[in-house]
Amino acid sequence: MLQFKQVSKYYQTGQIQQQALKHISEQIQTGEMIGLCGPSGSGKSTLLNICGLLDLSYQGELYFDGHKLDNDPQHCMILRRQQLGFVFQRFNLVPVMSAFENVEYPLMLNKVATSERKQRVMQILDAVGMAEFAHSKPDRLSGGQQQRIAVARALVHKPRLVIADEPTASLDSHTAHQVVELMKDIGKSHQTTFVIATHDSRMSEHCSRLIQLQDGQILAKEAAACVA
Ligand code: ADP
């Protein structure tokens, strides 16, 4: 699904150059749920931005479904729209849109017909237990409910890859558990691949594999809990 070959990333701030990722080589298989962990500053966000095709200015090679990605913003934008979904710590729902409209948005971008959109949005809202809140605006919903909407929005267009940045960090334990289970359940039927940056053991214990970063390098790959 995703292959990194010797990927490095430098940030330039004035005269100072900071190497945020150092020669990352890694392969992520279809259907894996990868937990990306490591202390603050270890490179998680940088790697997540590259996985999400949001940052194209890295060194080395990245392959998506076996195809080498060039530094082509237009191509990456189309891949993002069609094949990727995103879940953020702070939900990032559009406040003026209802739950239904937020979830519908990726389908609109992908030019799915109106009748099919309605059916797919209601189906996934039902799957995340939020059908009765379809017409609610985000500010009428709890954090857990908003994150369920955000999960529905990330998965409604059946992306191949979902990128999640601390998706459970703002949630209580019970809700965090529900959100993780939803991501797993909905993703399973479509062989969705997940890359999830997390400090949260409630999240990482559900991952099929953990990648631990330290100082921009992969420290260890293990199936056990992550030490953040
Ligand atoms: P994490 O997500 O694990 O906290 P980051 O990927 O945000 O780590 O950061 C990795 C390193 O890159 C850190 O040393 C950080 O200071 C640096 N860094 C991140 N973003 C920028 C930026 N936009 N400009 C300069 N340095 C940055």
GROMACS .gro file of C-alpha atoms in nm, residues 104-223:
model
  120
  104GLU     CA    1  -2.156   1.419   0.238
  105TYR     CA    2  -1.872   1.655   0.149
  106PRO     CA    3  -1.612   1.397   0.033
  107LEU     CA    4  -1.877   1.238  -0.188
  108MET     CA    5  -1.955   1.576  -0.343
  109LEU     CA    6  -1.587   1.633  -0.413
  110ASN     CA    7  -1.582   1.292  -0.581
  111LYS     CA    8  -1.892   1.384  -0.787
  112VAL     CA    9  -2.110   1.103  -0.653
  113ALA     CA   10  -2.474   1.145  -0.768
  114THR     CA   11  -2.719   1.302  -0.521
  115SER     CA   12  -2.936   0.994  -0.461
  116GLU     CA   13  -2.634   0.770  -0.402
  117ARG     CA   14  -2.482   1.034  -0.174
  118LYS     CA   15  -2.790   1.039   0.045
  119GLN     CA   16  -2.797   0.662   0.070
  120ARG     CA   17  -2.426   0.630   0.151
  121VAL     CA   18  -2.426   0.911   0.406
  122MET     CA   19  -2.726   0.769   0.592
  123GLN     CA   20  -2.576   0.420   0.580
  124ILE     CA   21  -2.250   0.529   0.740
  125LEU     CA   22  -2.422   0.762   0.990
  126ASP     CA   23  -2.623   0.458   1.091
  127ALA     CA   24  -2.304   0.250   1.119
  128VAL     CA   25  -2.150   0.506   1.358
  129GLY     CA   26  -2.475   0.532   1.555
  130MET     CA   27  -2.541   0.892   1.454
  131ALA     CA   28  -2.832   0.867   1.208
  132GLU     CA   29  -3.068   1.049   1.442
  133PHE     CA   30  -2.826   1.344   1.457
  134ALA     CA   31  -2.797   1.382   1.079
  135HIS     CA   32  -2.936   1.735   1.086
  136SER     CA   33  -2.747   1.854   1.393
  137LYS     CA   34  -2.468   2.106   1.366
  138PRO     CA   35  -2.137   2.004   1.529
  139ASP     CA   36  -2.177   2.249   1.821
  140ARG     CA   37  -2.488   2.058   1.931
  141LEU     CA   38  -2.287   1.736   1.962
  142SER     CA   39  -2.052   1.601   2.229
  143GLY     CA   40  -1.683   1.542   2.152
  144GLY     CA   41  -1.742   1.169   2.108
  145GLN     CA   42  -2.036   1.229   1.877
  146GLN     CA   43  -1.833   1.476   1.672
  147GLN     CA   44  -1.550   1.226   1.641
  148ARG     CA   45  -1.796   0.960   1.521
  149ILE     CA   46  -1.911   1.204   1.253
  150ALA     CA   47  -1.547   1.270   1.166
  151VAL     CA   48  -1.484   0.895   1.134
  152ALA     CA   49  -1.791   0.867   0.907
  153ARG     CA   50  -1.660   1.157   0.696
  154ALA     CA   51  -1.315   0.997   0.670
  155LEU     CA   52  -1.455   0.661   0.557
  156VAL     CA   53  -1.770   0.744   0.355
  157HIS     CA   54  -1.592   0.748   0.019
  158LYS     CA   55  -1.427   0.412   0.097
  159PRO     CA   56  -1.069   0.541   0.099
  160ARG     CA   57  -0.780   0.296   0.070
  161LEU     CA   58  -0.582   0.478   0.338
  162VAL     CA   59  -0.694   0.666   0.648
  163ILE     CA   60  -0.453   0.902   0.824
  164ALA     CA   61  -0.543   0.982   1.184
  165ASP     CA   62  -0.366   1.226   1.415
  166GLU     CA   63  -0.432   1.149   1.782
  167PRO     CA   64  -0.796   1.057   1.709
  168THR     CA   65  -0.878   0.952   2.065
  169ALA     CA   66  -0.677   1.210   2.260
  170SER     CA   67  -0.978   1.435   2.333
  171LEU     CA   68  -1.213   1.151   2.428
  172ASP     CA   69  -1.298   0.971   2.751
  173SER     CA   70  -1.206   0.603   2.772
  174HIS     CA   71  -1.546   0.462   2.684
  175THR     CA   72  -1.586   0.691   2.384
  176ALA     CA   73  -1.227   0.636   2.273
  177HIS     CA   74  -1.294   0.262   2.272
  178GLN     CA   75  -1.612   0.310   2.065
  179VAL     CA   76  -1.432   0.528   1.811
  180VAL     CA   77  -1.146   0.279   1.770
  181GLU     CA   78  -1.390  -0.009   1.726
  182LEU     CA   79  -1.582   0.188   1.464
  183MET     CA   80  -1.269   0.262   1.266
  184LYS     CA   81  -1.171  -0.103   1.278
  185ASP     CA   82  -1.517  -0.237   1.191
  186ILE     CA   83  -1.591  -0.001   0.906
  187GLY     CA   84  -1.237  -0.030   0.773
  188LYS     CA   85  -1.233  -0.410   0.787
  189SER     CA   86  -1.498  -0.459   0.521
  190HIS     CA   87  -1.302  -0.246   0.274
  191GLN     CA   88  -0.951  -0.354   0.368
  192THR     CA   89  -0.878   0.005   0.467
  193THR     CA   90  -0.522   0.077   0.577
  194PHE     CA   91  -0.479   0.307   0.878
  195VAL     CA   92  -0.179   0.509   0.987
  196ILE     CA   93  -0.250   0.658   1.328
  197ALA     CA   94  -0.022   0.888   1.525
  198THR     CA   95  -0.102   0.829   1.889
  199HIS     CA   96   0.027   0.864   2.242
  200ASP     CA   97  -0.280   0.682   2.362
  201SER     CA   98  -0.240   0.320   2.471
  202ARG     CA   99  -0.620   0.279   2.436
  203MET     CA  100  -0.562   0.338   2.067
  204SER     CA  101  -0.227   0.169   2.015
  205GLU     CA  102  -0.337  -0.160   2.175
  206HIS     CA  103  -0.582  -0.201   1.888
  207CYS     CA  104  -0.320  -0.151   1.618
  208SER     CA  105  -0.197  -0.446   1.418
  209ARG     CA  106   0.154  -0.303   1.429
  210LEU     CA  107   0.337  -0.020   1.600
  211ILE     CA  108   0.611   0.192   1.454
  212GLN     CA  109   0.806   0.383   1.713
  213LEU     CA  110   0.996   0.693   1.614
  214GLN     CA  111   1.277   0.861   1.797
  215ASP     CA  112   1.477   1.156   1.666
  216GLY     CA  113   1.337   1.102   1.317
  217GLN     CA  114   1.430   0.736   1.300
  218ILE     CA  115   1.235   0.416   1.343
  219LEU     CA  116   1.338   0.278   1.678
  220ALA     CA  117   1.151  -0.046   1.695
  221LYS     CA  118   0.863  -0.228   1.534
  222GLU     CA  119   0.663  -0.430   1.777
  223ALA     CA  120   0.320  -0.561   1.854
   0.00000   0.00000   0.00000
